[in-house]
Amino acid sequence: MKIYKENIAEWDKRYGTLSETFNMSYSFESMVIILWNAKGRDIDLKYIGTGFYYKYRDEPESAFRGSVGDIDPDEIVD
């Protein structure tokens, strides 16, 4: 929650309503992890079935993830 409070204004400025979209498809905690790991990178979204898949813009098309659980633990940055 602290990370969110410290970063939400910056994330909203950079990503617009993206955080609301993530909050609809993912848990609040997952949304924070996704935006935190973006580290300012752009994020691409695809609507597939009943939810949104995402990837960071600098990743290949094959990197679209359906959940925060699809992130390799080695990619998570403190």
PDB file of C-alpha atoms in Angstrom:
ATOM      1  CA  MET A   1       0.000   0.000   0.000  1.00  0.00           C
ATOM      2  CA  LYS A   2       2.867   2.390   0.761  1.00  0.00           C
ATOM      3  CA  ILE A   3       4.371   1.840  -2.702  1.00  0.00           C
ATOM      4  CA  TYR A   4       0.982   2.618  -4.255  1.00  0.00           C
ATOM      5  CA  LYS A   5       0.472   5.800  -2.253  1.00  0.00           C
ATOM      6  CA  GLU A   6       3.951   7.054  -3.117  1.00  0.00           C
ATOM      7  CA  ASN A   7       3.666   6.268  -6.827  1.00  0.00           C
ATOM      8  CA  ILE A   8      -0.005   6.533  -7.862  1.00  0.00           C
ATOM      9  CA  ALA A   9       0.178  10.188  -8.976  1.00  0.00           C
ATOM     10  CA  GLU A  10       3.185   9.389 -11.180  1.00  0.00           C
ATOM     11  CA  TRP A  11       1.564   6.218 -12.537  1.00  0.00           C
ATOM     12  CA  ASP A  12      -1.718   7.993 -13.281  1.00  0.00           C
ATOM     13  CA  LYS A  13       0.179  10.777 -15.055  1.00  0.00           C
ATOM     14  CA  ARG A  14       2.199   8.305 -17.134  1.00  0.00           C
ATOM     15  CA  TYR A  15      -0.399   5.590 -17.759  1.00  0.00           C
ATOM     16  CA  GLY A  16      -3.717   7.434 -17.505  1.00  0.00           C
ATOM     17  CA  THR A  17      -6.515   5.022 -16.657  1.00  0.00           C
ATOM     18  CA  LEU A  18      -4.301   1.953 -17.063  1.00  0.00           C
ATOM     19  CA  SER A  19      -4.240   1.399 -13.307  1.00  0.00           C
ATOM     20  CA  GLU A  20      -8.060   1.204 -13.279  1.00  0.00           C
ATOM     21  CA  THR A  21      -7.961  -1.330 -16.128  1.00  0.00           C
ATOM     22  CA  PHE A  22      -5.452  -3.469 -14.239  1.00  0.00           C
ATOM     23  CA  ASN A  23      -7.491  -3.208 -11.069  1.00  0.00           C
ATOM     24  CA  MET A  24     -10.511  -4.640 -12.937  1.00  0.00           C
ATOM     25  CA  SER A  25      -8.572  -7.615 -14.326  1.00  0.00           C
ATOM     26  CA  TYR A  26      -6.033  -8.243 -11.576  1.00  0.00           C
ATOM     27  CA  SER A  27      -5.963  -7.881  -7.825  1.00  0.00           C
ATOM     28  CA  PHE A  28      -4.872  -4.581  -6.310  1.00  0.00           C
ATOM     29  CA  GLU A  29      -1.591  -6.151  -5.235  1.00  0.00           C
ATOM     30  CA  SER A  30      -0.959  -7.488  -8.739  1.00  0.00           C
ATOM     31  CA  MET A  31      -1.635  -4.078 -10.261  1.00  0.00           C
ATOM     32  CA  VAL A  32       0.952  -2.520  -7.961  1.00  0.00           C
ATOM     33  CA  ILE A  33       3.534  -5.206  -8.826  1.00  0.00           C
ATOM     34  CA  ILE A  34       2.924  -4.752 -12.580  1.00  0.00           C
ATOM     35  CA  LEU A  35       3.261  -0.962 -12.456  1.00  0.00           C
ATOM     36  CA  TRP A  36       6.204  -1.091 -10.048  1.00  0.00           C
ATOM     37  CA  ASN A  37       8.089  -3.527 -12.295  1.00  0.00           C
ATOM     38  CA  ALA A  38       7.392  -1.328 -15.324  1.00  0.00           C
ATOM     39  CA  LYS A  39       9.953   1.136 -13.953  1.00  0.00           C
ATOM     40  CA  GLY A  40       8.586   3.791 -16.320  1.00  0.00           C
ATOM     41  CA  ARG A  41       8.418   1.522 -19.373  1.00  0.00           C
ATOM     42  CA  ASP A  42       5.337   1.690 -21.558  1.00  0.00           C
ATOM     43  CA  ILE A  43       2.866  -1.173 -21.203  1.00  0.00           C
ATOM     44  CA  ASP A  44       0.914  -2.841 -24.019  1.00  0.00           C
ATOM     45  CA  LEU A  45      -2.480  -4.427 -23.363  1.00  0.00           C
ATOM     46  CA  LYS A  46      -4.502  -7.040 -25.238  1.00  0.00           C
ATOM     47  CA  TYR A  47      -8.075  -7.936 -24.383  1.00  0.00           C
ATOM     48  CA  ILE A  48      -8.339 -11.720 -24.604  1.00  0.00           C
ATOM     49  CA  GLY A  49     -11.413 -13.645 -23.518  1.00  0.00           C
ATOM     50  CA  THR A  50     -12.493 -12.288 -20.176  1.00  0.00           C
ATOM     51  CA  GLY A  51      -9.434 -10.272 -19.255  1.00  0.00           C
ATOM     52  CA  PHE A  52      -6.483  -8.171 -20.242  1.00  0.00           C
ATOM     53  CA  TYR A  53      -3.067  -9.550 -21.024  1.00  0.00           C
ATOM     54  CA  TYR A  54      -0.090  -7.242 -20.703  1.00  0.00           C
ATOM     55  CA  LYS A  55       3.567  -6.931 -21.579  1.00  0.00           C
ATOM     56  CA  TYR A  56       6.155  -4.230 -21.262  1.00  0.00           C
ATOM     57  CA  ARG A  57       6.681  -2.401 -24.542  1.00  0.00           C
ATOM     58  CA  ASP A  58      10.342  -3.431 -24.844  1.00  0.00           C
ATOM     59  CA  GLU A  59       9.437  -7.139 -24.675  1.00  0.00           C
ATOM     60  CA  PRO A  60       8.598  -9.384 -27.653  1.00  0.00           C
ATOM     61  CA  GLU A  61       4.972 -10.083 -28.640  1.00  0.00           C
ATOM     62  CA  SER A  62       5.298 -13.568 -27.154  1.00  0.00           C
ATOM     63  CA  ALA A  63       5.755 -12.053 -23.680  1.00  0.00           C
ATOM     64  CA  PHE A  64       2.090 -11.128 -23.090  1.00  0.00           C
ATOM     65  CA  ARG A  65       1.124 -12.299 -19.596  1.00  0.00           C
ATOM     66  CA  GLY A  66      -2.302 -13.292 -18.365  1.00  0.00           C
ATOM     67  CA  SER A  67      -1.530 -12.812 -14.698  1.00  0.00           C
ATOM     68  CA  VAL A  68       1.087 -11.383 -12.426  1.00  0.00           C
ATOM     69  CA  GLY A  69       1.965 -15.010 -11.680  1.00  0.00           C
ATOM     70  CA  ASP A  70       3.356 -15.239 -15.205  1.00  0.00           C
ATOM     71  CA  ILE A  71       6.274 -12.995 -14.205  1.00  0.00           C
ATOM     72  CA  ASP A  72       9.518 -14.886 -13.706  1.00  0.00           C
ATOM     73  CA  PRO A  73      10.452 -14.376 -10.010  1.00  0.00           C
ATOM     74  CA  ASP A  74      13.956 -13.412 -11.142  1.00  0.00           C
ATOM     75  CA  GLU A  75      12.442 -10.417 -12.977  1.00  0.00           C
ATOM     76  CA  ILE A  76      10.894  -8.901  -9.843  1.00  0.00           C
ATOM     77  CA  VAL A  77      12.853  -5.862  -8.768  1.00  0.00           C
ATOM     78  CA  ASP A  78      12.772  -4.335  -5.282  1.00  0.00           C
TER      79      ASP A  78
END
